[in-house]
Coordinates of C-alpha atoms and ligand atoms in Angstrom, one line a residue:
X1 CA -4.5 -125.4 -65.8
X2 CA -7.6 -123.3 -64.6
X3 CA -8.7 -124.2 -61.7
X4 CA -12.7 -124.6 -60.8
X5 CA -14.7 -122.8 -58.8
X6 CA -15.3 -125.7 -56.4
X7 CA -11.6 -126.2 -56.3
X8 CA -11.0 -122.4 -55.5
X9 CA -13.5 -122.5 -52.8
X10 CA -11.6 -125.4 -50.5
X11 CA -8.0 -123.8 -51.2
X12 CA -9.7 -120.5 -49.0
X13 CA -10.8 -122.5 -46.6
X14 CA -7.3 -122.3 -45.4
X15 CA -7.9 -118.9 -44.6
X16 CA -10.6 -119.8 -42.6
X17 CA -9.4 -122.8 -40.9
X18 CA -7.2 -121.5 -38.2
X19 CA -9.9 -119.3 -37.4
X20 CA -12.0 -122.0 -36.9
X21 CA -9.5 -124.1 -34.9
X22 CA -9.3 -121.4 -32.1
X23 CA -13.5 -121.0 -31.3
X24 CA -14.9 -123.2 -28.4
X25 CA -17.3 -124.4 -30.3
X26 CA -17.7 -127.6 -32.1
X27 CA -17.1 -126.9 -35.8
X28 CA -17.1 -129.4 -39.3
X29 CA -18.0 -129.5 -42.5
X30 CA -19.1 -131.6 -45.1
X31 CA -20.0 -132.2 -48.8
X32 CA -23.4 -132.8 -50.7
X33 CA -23.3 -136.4 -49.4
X34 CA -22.3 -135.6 -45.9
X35 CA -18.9 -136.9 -46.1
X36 CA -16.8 -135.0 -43.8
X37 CA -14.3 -132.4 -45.3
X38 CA -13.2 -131.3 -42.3
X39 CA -13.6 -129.8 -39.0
X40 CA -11.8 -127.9 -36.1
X41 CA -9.6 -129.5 -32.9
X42 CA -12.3 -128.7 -30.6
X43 CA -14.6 -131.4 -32.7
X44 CA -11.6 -133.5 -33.4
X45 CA -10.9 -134.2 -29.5
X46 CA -14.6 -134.7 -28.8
X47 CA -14.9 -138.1 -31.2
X48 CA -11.5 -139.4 -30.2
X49 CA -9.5 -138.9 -33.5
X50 CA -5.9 -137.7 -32.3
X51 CA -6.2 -134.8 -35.1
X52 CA -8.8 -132.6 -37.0
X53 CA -7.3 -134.2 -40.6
X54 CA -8.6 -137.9 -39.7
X55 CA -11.5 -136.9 -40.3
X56 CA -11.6 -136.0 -43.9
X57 CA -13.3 -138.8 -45.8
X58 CA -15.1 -140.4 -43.4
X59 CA -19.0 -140.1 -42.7
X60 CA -21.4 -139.8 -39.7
X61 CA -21.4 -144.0 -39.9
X62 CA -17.7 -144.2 -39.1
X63 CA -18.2 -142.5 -35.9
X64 CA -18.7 -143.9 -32.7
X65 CA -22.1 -142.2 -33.4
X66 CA -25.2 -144.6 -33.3
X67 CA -27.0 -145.4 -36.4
X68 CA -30.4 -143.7 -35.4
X69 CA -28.0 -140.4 -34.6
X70 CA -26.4 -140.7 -38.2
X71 CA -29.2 -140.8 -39.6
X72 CA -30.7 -138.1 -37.8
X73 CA -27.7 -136.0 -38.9
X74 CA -27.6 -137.1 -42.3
X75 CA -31.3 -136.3 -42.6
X76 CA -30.5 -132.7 -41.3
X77 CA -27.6 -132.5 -43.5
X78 CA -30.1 -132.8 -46.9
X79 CA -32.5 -130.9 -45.7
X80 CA -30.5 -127.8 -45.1
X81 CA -28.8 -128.7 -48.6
X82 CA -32.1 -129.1 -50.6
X83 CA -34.1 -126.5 -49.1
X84 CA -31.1 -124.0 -49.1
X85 CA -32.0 -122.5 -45.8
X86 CA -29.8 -122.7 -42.2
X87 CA -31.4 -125.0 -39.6
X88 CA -30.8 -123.1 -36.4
X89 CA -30.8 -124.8 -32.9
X90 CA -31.4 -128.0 -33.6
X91 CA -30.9 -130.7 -30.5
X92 CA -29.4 -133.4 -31.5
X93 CA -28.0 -136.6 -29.7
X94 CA -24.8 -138.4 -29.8
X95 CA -23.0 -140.9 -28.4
X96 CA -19.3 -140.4 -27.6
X97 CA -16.1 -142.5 -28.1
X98 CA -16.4 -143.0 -24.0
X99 CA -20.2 -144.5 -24.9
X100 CA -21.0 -141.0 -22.7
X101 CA -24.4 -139.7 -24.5
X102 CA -24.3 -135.7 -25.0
X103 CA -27.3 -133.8 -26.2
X104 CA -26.2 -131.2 -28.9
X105 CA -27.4 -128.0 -29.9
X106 CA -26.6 -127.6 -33.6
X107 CA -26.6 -125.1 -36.8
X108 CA -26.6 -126.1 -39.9
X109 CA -26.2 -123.7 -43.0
X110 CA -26.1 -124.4 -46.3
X111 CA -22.2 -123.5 -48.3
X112 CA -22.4 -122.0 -51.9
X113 CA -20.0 -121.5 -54.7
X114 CA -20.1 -118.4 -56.4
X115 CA -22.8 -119.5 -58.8
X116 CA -25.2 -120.4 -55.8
X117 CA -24.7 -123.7 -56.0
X118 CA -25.0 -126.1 -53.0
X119 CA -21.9 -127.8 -52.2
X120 CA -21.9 -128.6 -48.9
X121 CA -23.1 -128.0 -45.4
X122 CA -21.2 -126.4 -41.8
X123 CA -22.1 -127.2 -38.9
X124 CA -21.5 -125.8 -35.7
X125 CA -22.6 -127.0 -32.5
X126 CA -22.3 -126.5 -28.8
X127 CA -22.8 -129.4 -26.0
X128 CA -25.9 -128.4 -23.5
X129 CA -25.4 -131.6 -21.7
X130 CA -25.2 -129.9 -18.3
X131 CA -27.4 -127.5 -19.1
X132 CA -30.0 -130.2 -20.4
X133 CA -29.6 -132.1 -16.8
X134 CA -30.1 -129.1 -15.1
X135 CA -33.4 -128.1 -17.1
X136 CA -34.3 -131.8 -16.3
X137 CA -33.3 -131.2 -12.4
X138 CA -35.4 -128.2 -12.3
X139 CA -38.2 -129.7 -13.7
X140 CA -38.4 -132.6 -11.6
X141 CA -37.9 -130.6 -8.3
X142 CA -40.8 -128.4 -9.3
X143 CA -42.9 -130.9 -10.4
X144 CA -42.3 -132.3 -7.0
X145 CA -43.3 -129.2 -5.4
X146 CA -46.1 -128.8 -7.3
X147 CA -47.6 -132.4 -6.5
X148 CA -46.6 -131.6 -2.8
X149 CA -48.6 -128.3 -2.8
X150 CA -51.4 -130.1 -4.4
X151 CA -51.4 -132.8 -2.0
X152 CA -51.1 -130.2 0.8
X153 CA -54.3 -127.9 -0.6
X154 CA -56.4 -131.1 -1.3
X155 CA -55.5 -132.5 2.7
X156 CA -56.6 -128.9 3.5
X157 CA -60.1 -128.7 1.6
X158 CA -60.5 -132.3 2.7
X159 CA -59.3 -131.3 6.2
X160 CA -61.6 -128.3 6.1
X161 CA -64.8 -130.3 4.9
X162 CA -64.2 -133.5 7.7
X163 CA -63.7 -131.2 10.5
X164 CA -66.2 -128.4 9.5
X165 CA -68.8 -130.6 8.9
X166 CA -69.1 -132.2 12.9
X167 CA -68.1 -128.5 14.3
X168 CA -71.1 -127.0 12.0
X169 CA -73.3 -130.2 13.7
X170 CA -72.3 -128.9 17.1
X171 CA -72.9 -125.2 16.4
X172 CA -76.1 -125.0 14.5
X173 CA -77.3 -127.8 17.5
X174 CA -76.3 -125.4 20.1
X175 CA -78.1 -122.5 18.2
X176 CA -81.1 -124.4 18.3
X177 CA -81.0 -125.8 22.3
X178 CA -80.1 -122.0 22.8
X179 CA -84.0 -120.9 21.4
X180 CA -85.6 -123.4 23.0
X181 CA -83.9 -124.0 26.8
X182 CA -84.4 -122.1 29.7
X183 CA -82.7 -121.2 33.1
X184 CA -79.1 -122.9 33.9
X185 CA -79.8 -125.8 30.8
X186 CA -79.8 -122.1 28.4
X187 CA -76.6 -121.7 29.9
X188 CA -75.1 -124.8 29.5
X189 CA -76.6 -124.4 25.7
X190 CA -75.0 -120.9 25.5
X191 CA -71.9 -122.2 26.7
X192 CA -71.4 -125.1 24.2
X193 CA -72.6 -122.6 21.1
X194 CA -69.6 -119.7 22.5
X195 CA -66.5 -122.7 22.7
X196 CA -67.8 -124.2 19.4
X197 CA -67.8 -121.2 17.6
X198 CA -64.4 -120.0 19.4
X199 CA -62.9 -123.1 18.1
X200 CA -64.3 -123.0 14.7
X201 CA -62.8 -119.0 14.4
X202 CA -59.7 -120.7 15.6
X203 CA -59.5 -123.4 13.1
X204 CA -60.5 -120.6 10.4
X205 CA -57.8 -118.4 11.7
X206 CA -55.1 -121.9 11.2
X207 CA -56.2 -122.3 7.7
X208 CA -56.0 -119.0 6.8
X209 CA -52.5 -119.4 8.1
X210 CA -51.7 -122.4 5.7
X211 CA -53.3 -121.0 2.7
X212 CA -50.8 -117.9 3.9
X213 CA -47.6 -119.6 3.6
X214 CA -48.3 -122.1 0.7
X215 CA -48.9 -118.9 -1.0
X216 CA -52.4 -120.6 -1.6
X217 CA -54.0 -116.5 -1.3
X218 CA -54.7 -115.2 -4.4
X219 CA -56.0 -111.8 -3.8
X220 CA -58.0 -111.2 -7.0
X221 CA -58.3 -107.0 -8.0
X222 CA -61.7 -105.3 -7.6
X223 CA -63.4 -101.9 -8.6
X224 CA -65.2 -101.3 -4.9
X225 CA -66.3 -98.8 -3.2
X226 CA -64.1 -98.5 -0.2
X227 CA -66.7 -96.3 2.0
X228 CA -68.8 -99.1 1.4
X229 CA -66.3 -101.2 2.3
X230 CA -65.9 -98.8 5.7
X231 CA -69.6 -98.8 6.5
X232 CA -69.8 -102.8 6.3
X233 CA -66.7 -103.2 9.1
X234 CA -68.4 -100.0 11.5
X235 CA -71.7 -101.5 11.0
X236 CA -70.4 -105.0 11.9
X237 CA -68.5 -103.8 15.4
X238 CA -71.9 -101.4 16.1
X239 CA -72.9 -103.7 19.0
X240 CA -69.5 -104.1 20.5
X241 CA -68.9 -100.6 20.6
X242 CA -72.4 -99.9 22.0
X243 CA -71.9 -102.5 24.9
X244 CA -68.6 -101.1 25.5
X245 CA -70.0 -97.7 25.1
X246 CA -67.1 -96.1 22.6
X247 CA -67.6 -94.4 19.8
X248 CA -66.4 -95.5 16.2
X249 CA -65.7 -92.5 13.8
X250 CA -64.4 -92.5 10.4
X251 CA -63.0 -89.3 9.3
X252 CA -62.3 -88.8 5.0
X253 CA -59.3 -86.6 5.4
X254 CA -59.4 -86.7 1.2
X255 CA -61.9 -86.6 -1.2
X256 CA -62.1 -90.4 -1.9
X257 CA -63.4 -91.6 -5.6
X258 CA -66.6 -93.4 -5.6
X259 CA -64.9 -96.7 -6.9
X260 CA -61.1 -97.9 -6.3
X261 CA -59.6 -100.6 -8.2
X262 CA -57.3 -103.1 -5.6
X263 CA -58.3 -106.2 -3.7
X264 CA -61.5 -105.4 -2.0
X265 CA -61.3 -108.8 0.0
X266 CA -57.6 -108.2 1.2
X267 CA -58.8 -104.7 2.4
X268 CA -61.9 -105.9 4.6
X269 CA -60.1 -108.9 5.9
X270 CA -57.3 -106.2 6.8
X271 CA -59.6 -103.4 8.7
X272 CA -61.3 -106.4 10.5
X273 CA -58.4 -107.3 12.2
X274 CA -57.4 -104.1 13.1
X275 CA -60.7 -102.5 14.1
X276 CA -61.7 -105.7 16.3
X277 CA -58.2 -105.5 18.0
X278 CA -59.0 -101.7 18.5
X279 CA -62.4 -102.6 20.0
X280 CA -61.3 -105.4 22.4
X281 CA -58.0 -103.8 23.6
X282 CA -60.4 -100.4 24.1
X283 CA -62.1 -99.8 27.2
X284 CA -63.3 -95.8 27.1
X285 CA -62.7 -93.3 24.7
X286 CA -62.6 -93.8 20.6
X287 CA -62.0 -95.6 17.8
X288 CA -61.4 -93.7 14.6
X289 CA -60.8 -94.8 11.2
X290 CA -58.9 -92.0 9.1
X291 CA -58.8 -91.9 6.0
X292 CA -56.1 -90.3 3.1
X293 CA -55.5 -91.0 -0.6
X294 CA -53.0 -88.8 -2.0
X295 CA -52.5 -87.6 -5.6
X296 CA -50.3 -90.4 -6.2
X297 CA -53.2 -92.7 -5.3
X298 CA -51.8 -93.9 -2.4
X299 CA -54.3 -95.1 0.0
X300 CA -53.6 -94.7 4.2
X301 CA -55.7 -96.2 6.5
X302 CA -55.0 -95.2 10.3
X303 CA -56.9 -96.9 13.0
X304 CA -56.5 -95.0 16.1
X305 CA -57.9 -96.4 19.5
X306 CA -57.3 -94.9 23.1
X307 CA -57.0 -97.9 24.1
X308 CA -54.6 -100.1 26.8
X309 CA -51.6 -99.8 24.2
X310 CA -48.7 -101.7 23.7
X311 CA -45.0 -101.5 25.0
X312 CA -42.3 -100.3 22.6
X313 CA -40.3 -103.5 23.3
X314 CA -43.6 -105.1 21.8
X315 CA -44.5 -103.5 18.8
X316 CA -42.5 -105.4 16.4
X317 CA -43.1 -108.9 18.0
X318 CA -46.9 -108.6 17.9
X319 CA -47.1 -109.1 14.0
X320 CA -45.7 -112.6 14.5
X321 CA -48.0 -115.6 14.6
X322 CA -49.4 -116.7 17.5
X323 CA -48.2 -113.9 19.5
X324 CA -50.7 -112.9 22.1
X325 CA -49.2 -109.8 24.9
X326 CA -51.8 -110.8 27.3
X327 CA -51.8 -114.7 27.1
X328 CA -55.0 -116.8 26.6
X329 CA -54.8 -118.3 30.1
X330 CA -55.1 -115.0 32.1
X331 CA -58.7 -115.0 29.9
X332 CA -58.9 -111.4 29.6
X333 CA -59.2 -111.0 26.0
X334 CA -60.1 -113.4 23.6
X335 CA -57.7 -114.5 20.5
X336 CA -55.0 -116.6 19.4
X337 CA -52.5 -114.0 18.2
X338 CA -53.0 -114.4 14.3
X339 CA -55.0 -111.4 13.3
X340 CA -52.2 -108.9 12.6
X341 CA -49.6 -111.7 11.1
X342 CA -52.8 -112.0 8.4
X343 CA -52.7 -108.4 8.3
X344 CA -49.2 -107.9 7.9
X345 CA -49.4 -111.3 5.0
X346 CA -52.1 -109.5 3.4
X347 CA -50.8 -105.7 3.1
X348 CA -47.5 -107.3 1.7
X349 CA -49.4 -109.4 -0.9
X350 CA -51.1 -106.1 -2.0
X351 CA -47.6 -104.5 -2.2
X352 CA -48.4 -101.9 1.4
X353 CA -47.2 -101.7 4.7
X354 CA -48.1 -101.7 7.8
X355 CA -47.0 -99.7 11.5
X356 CA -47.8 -99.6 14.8
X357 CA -47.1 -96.9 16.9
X358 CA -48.5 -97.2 20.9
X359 CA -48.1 -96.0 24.3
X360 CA -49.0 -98.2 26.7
X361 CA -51.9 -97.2 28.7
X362 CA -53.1 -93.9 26.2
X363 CA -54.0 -96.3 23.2
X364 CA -52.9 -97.4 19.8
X365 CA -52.3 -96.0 15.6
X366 CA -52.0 -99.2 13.3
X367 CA -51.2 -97.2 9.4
X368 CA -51.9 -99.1 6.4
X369 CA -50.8 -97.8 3.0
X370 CA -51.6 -99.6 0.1
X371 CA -51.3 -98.6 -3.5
X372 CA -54.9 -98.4 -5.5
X373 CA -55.9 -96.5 -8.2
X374 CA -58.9 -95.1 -9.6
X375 CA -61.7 -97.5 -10.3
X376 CA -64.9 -97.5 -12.3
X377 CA -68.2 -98.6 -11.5
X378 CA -68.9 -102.4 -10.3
X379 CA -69.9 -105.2 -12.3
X380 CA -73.3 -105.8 -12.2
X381 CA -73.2 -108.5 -10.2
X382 CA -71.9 -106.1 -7.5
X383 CA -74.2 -103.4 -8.3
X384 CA -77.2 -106.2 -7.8
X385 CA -76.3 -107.0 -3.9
X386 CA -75.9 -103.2 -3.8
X387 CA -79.3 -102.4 -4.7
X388 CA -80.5 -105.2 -2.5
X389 CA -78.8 -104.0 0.5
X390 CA -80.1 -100.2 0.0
X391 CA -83.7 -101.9 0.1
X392 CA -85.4 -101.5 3.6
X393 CA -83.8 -103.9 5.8
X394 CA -86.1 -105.5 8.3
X395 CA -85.6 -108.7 10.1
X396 CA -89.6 -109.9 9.9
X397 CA -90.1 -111.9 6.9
X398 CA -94.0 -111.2 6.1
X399 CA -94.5 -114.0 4.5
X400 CA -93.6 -118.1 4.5
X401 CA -90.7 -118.2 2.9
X402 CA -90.0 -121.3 0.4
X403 CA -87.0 -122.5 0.5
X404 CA -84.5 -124.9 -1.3
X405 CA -82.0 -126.7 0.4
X406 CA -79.1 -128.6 -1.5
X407 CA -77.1 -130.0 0.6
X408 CA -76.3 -133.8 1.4
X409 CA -74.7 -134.3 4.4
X410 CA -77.6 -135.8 6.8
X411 CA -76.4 -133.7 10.0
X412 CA -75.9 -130.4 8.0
X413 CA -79.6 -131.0 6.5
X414 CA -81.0 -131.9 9.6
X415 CA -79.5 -128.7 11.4
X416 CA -80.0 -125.7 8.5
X417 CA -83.2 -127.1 7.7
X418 CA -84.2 -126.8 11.9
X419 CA -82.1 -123.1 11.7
X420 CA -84.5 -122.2 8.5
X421 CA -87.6 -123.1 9.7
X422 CA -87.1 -121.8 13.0
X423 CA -86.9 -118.2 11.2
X424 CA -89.6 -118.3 9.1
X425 CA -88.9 -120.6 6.2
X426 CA -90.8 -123.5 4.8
X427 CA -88.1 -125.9 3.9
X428 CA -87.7 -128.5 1.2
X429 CA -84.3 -130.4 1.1
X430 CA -82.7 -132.2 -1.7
X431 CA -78.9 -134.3 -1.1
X432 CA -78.0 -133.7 -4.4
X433 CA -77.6 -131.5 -8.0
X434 CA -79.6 -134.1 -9.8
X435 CA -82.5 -133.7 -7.6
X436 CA -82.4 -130.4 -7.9
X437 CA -82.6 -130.4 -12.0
X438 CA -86.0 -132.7 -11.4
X439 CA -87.6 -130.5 -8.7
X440 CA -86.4 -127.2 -9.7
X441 CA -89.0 -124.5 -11.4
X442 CA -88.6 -120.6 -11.7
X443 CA -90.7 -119.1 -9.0
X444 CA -91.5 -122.4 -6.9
X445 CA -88.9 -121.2 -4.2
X446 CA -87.3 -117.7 -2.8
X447 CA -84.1 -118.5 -1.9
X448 CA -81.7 -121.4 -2.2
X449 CA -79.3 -122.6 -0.1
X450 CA -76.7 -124.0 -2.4
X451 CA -74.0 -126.6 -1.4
X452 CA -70.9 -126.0 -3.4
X453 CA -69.0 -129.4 -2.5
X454 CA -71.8 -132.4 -3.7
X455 CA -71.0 -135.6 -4.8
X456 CA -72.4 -135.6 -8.0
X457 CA -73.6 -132.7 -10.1
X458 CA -71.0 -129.6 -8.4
X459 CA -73.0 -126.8 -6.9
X460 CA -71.7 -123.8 -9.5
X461 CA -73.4 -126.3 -12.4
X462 CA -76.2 -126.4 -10.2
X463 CA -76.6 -122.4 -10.2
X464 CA -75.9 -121.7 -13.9
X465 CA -78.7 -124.8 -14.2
X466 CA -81.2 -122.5 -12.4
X467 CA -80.1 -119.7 -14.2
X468 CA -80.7 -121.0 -17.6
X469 CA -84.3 -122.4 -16.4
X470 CA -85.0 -118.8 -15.2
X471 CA -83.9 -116.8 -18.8
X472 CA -86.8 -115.1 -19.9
X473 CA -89.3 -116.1 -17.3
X474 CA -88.8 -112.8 -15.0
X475 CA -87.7 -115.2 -11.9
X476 CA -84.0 -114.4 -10.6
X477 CA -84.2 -116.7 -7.2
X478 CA -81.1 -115.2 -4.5
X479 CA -78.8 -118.7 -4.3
X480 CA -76.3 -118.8 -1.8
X481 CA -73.6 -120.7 -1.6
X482 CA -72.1 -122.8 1.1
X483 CA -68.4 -124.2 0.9
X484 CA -66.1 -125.5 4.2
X485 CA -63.0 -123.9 2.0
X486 CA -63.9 -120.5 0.9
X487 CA -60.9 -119.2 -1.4
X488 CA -60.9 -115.8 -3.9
X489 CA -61.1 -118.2 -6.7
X490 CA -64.0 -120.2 -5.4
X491 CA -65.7 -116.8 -4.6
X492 CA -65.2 -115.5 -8.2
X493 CA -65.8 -118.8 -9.9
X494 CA -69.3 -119.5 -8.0
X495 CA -70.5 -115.3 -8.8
X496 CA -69.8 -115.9 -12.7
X497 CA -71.9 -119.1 -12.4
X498 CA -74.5 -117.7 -11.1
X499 CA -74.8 -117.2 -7.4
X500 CA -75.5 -114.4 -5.2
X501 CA -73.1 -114.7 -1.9
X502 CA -70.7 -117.2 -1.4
X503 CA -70.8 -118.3 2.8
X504 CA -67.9 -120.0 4.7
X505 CA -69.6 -123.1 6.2
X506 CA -71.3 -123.4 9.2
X507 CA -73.9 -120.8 8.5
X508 CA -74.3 -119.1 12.0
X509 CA -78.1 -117.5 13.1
X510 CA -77.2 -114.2 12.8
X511 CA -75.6 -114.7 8.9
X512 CA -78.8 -116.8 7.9
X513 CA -81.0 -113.8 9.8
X514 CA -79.0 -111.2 7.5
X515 CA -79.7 -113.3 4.6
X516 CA -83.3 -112.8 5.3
X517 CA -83.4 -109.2 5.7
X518 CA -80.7 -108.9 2.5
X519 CA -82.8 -111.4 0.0
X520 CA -86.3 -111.5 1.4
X521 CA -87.3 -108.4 3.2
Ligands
ADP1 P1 -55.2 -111.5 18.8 O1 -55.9 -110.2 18.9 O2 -56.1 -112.6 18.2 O3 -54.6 -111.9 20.1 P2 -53.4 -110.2 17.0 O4 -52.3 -110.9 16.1 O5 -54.4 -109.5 16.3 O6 -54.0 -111.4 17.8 O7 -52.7 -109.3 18.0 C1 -51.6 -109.8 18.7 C2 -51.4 -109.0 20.0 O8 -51.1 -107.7 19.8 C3 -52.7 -109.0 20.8 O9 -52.9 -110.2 21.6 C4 -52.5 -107.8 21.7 O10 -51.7 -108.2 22.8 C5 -51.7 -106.9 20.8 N1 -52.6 -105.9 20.1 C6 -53.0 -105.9 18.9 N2 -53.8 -104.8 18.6 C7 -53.8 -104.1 19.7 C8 -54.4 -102.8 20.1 N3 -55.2 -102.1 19.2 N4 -54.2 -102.4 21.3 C9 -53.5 -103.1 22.2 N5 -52.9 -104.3 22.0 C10 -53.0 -104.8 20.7

């Protein structure tokens, strides 16, 4: 008697079978109404039965299985049959003989006769149990860290704001005493201004350590001019090197492209720490600032000092935090020791490094090398403080200028709005973003000082507000933007809404007298 095709199709399976016994994996088959018709040892052992042949005839309900799980299978099982097509990596669940729960991760293909016809389904199936709990591990440890880190960067910015705000109170109070005293009470007033600005450098300097090491410094890539860049730090140390009558050169050893693309903030943060330690630890002589970029684009920055130098036995300790050669107490030199362990987080953040070499007593060579490349012109954003900067800088401000102040902490308002008016500015201050949508009119004011941090309304809604109220009306007011926790992202974030400069709470004299000659001269 002939036999059918169906018939000829389970008497190969033999072939196939001891094959199947010896893979790992979990193996069975079934037919077009999911009864099993087999399956390998491996599967065999996992539901108990003491060999593979038990489980011919029996279905997904005579398992130990649950009912939702046989269902799910069974659902699977006439899919893959009806649509014809293999169901890869599926996860499925099951319970085990032991009541143990194992997650699955299954195939399913459809099996044809010879004339195509569905007649079955094989399954094959691994258990990613372990690997499942480990996923799950994982994902609980970094959620863990992540609310940690968040809980750590909000106590920072809260940190930041509660112990800015009094510090700025005590500066900008001792600014004012120190225009309007005289005699020993001036020096009192002088003295209470130095210590509350040392200690608000120093609590900058410990942030910047925190941000550091939770990684919280995102250093975001620029096109920037880097003589620019140069000319900023020289013209910033010009009266320490005049009182301490050394000369600051910087010598182009390369041709240098007008525009580099690479951090532009890492970079400034990076010469200001080693130029300032070249100009306090210099006493006579230089301070020179080569430069090189090589073909390769490889930018080195070498700031050379003949200054009091520093011991071999020293060199490598010095980029550790809080390490200070000459300490505090012997009052020589002011610091706390973090400037080159920023430098040194920095450079390796924009993939550089950084050496010292010294001898003690002839002076100091601190080399940077970074990687850059070749940038392209600014965006326009940049190019608009350029321009202003270019202008004719000059300190008197011919006219009154009107100014808007948003900011709604009482002692802050009270103090800027003293600061402002006491170099030239007629004030008007609002607490909050609301008030500033009812008062605010293109040309009423010509500059605004813009608290990022306000209860209601945020400050960067506040700018793209004024912005949209000037469009078309010829107006472009200067805002600038005051936050107690100034990050990269808050930078950026406040520029694309709108604002000219972004300033690191307190505002001190000289920055708000810059800002005058910058916006209004
Ligand atoms: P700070 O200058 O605030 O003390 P730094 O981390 O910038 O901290 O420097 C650490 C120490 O390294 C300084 O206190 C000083 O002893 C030494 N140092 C750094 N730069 C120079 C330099 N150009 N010349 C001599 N000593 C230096």
């Amino acid at each position: 008697m002939a036999i059918t095709e169906e018939q000829r199709f389970w008497l190969e399976r033999d072939f196939v079978l001891e094959l199947l016994k010896q893979l790992p994996s979990y193996v069975f088959w079934k037919n077009k109404d999911s009864v099993y018709l087999g399956c390998n040892e491996t599967f065999a052992q996992s539901l108990g039965l003491s060999s593979s042949d038990e489980i011919v005839g029996k279905t997904d309900y005579d398992l130990p299985t649950t009912k939702e799980e046989s269902d799910a299978f069974r659902a699977d099982d006439q899919q893959v049959m009806n649509s014809r097509k293999s169901k890869l990596n599926i996860e499925e669940h099951q319970t085990l003989p032991t009541g143990e729960k194992v997650v699955l991760l299954t195939s399913k293909v459809p099996l044809l006769d010879k004339e195509n016809h569905v007649i079955g389904v094989l399954g094959i199936y691994s258990d990613i149990t372990k690997r499942k709990e480990d996923e799950e591990e994982l994902r609980k440890a970094k959620e863990a860290a992540e609310i940690a880190s968040l809980a750590k960067s909000e106590f920072l910015a809260n940190m930041s704001h509660d112990v800015k705000t009094p510090l700025s109170g005590i500066i900008g109070i001792a600014e004012l005493l120190t225009c309007r005293l005289k005699g020993e009470d001036l020096k009192f007033a002088q003295t209470l201004l130095s210590s509350g600005r040392q200690l608000l450098s120093f609590f900058d300097n410990c942030l910047e350590i925190f941000k550091l090491e939770s990684g919280d410094i995102t250093l975001l890539t620029d096109h920037f001019s880097l003589k620019e860049v140069l000319a900023e730090i020289s013209h910033l140390f010009q009266p320490a090197v005049m009182a301490k009558k050394l000369t600051l050169n910087i010598i182009y050893h390369d041709p240098i492209p007008d525009y580099l693309l690479g951090s532009r903030a890492g970079l400034y943060r990076v010469l200001l720490n080693l130029v300032g330690n070249a100009v306090k630890f210099t006493h006579e002589g230089f301070v020179t600032i080569h430069v090189h970029l090589n073909k390769e684009s490889i930018l080195t920055l070498i700031v050379e000092d003949t200054g009091i130098g520093i011991a071999q036995n020293k060199q490598e300790i010095i980029f550790e935090r809080f390490t200070r050669l000459i300490p505090s107490y012997k009052g020589t030199y002011e610091g706390n020791g973090i400037g080159l362990y920023i430098v040194q987080k920095f450079v390796n953040t924009m993939q550089g490094e950084v050496h010292v070499k010294s001898e003690e007593g002839k002076g100091s060579e601190f080399t940077v090398v970074l990687p850059v490349q070749i940038g392209e012109h600014p965006s326009t954003t940049e190019k608009k403080l350029e321009d202003t900067r270019t202008q004719n800088i000059n300190s008197s401000i011919n006219k009154l200028a009107k100014i808007l102040l948003v900011e709604d902490n009482t002692v802050a308002q009270w103090m800027q709005s003293a600061l402002l008016s006491s170099i030239g500015g007629q004030v008007e201050v609002v607490d909050s973003g609301e008030k500033v949508l009812e008062v605010f009119q293109p040309g009423k004011y010509d500059l605004v000082f813009l608290d990022l941090g306000l209860p209601g309304i945020q400050g960067d809604v506040v700018s793209r507000f004024i912005r949209k109220k000037e469009k078309g009306s010829g107006y472009h007011v200067p805002i600038i933007a005051l936050t107690a926790h100034k990050t990269e992202n808050i930078n950026r974030h406040s520029l694309d809404a709108g604002v000219d400069e972004v300033f690191s709470k307190p505002l001190l004299r000289e920055q708000i007298n810059q800002i005058m000659d910058d916006y209004l001269a």
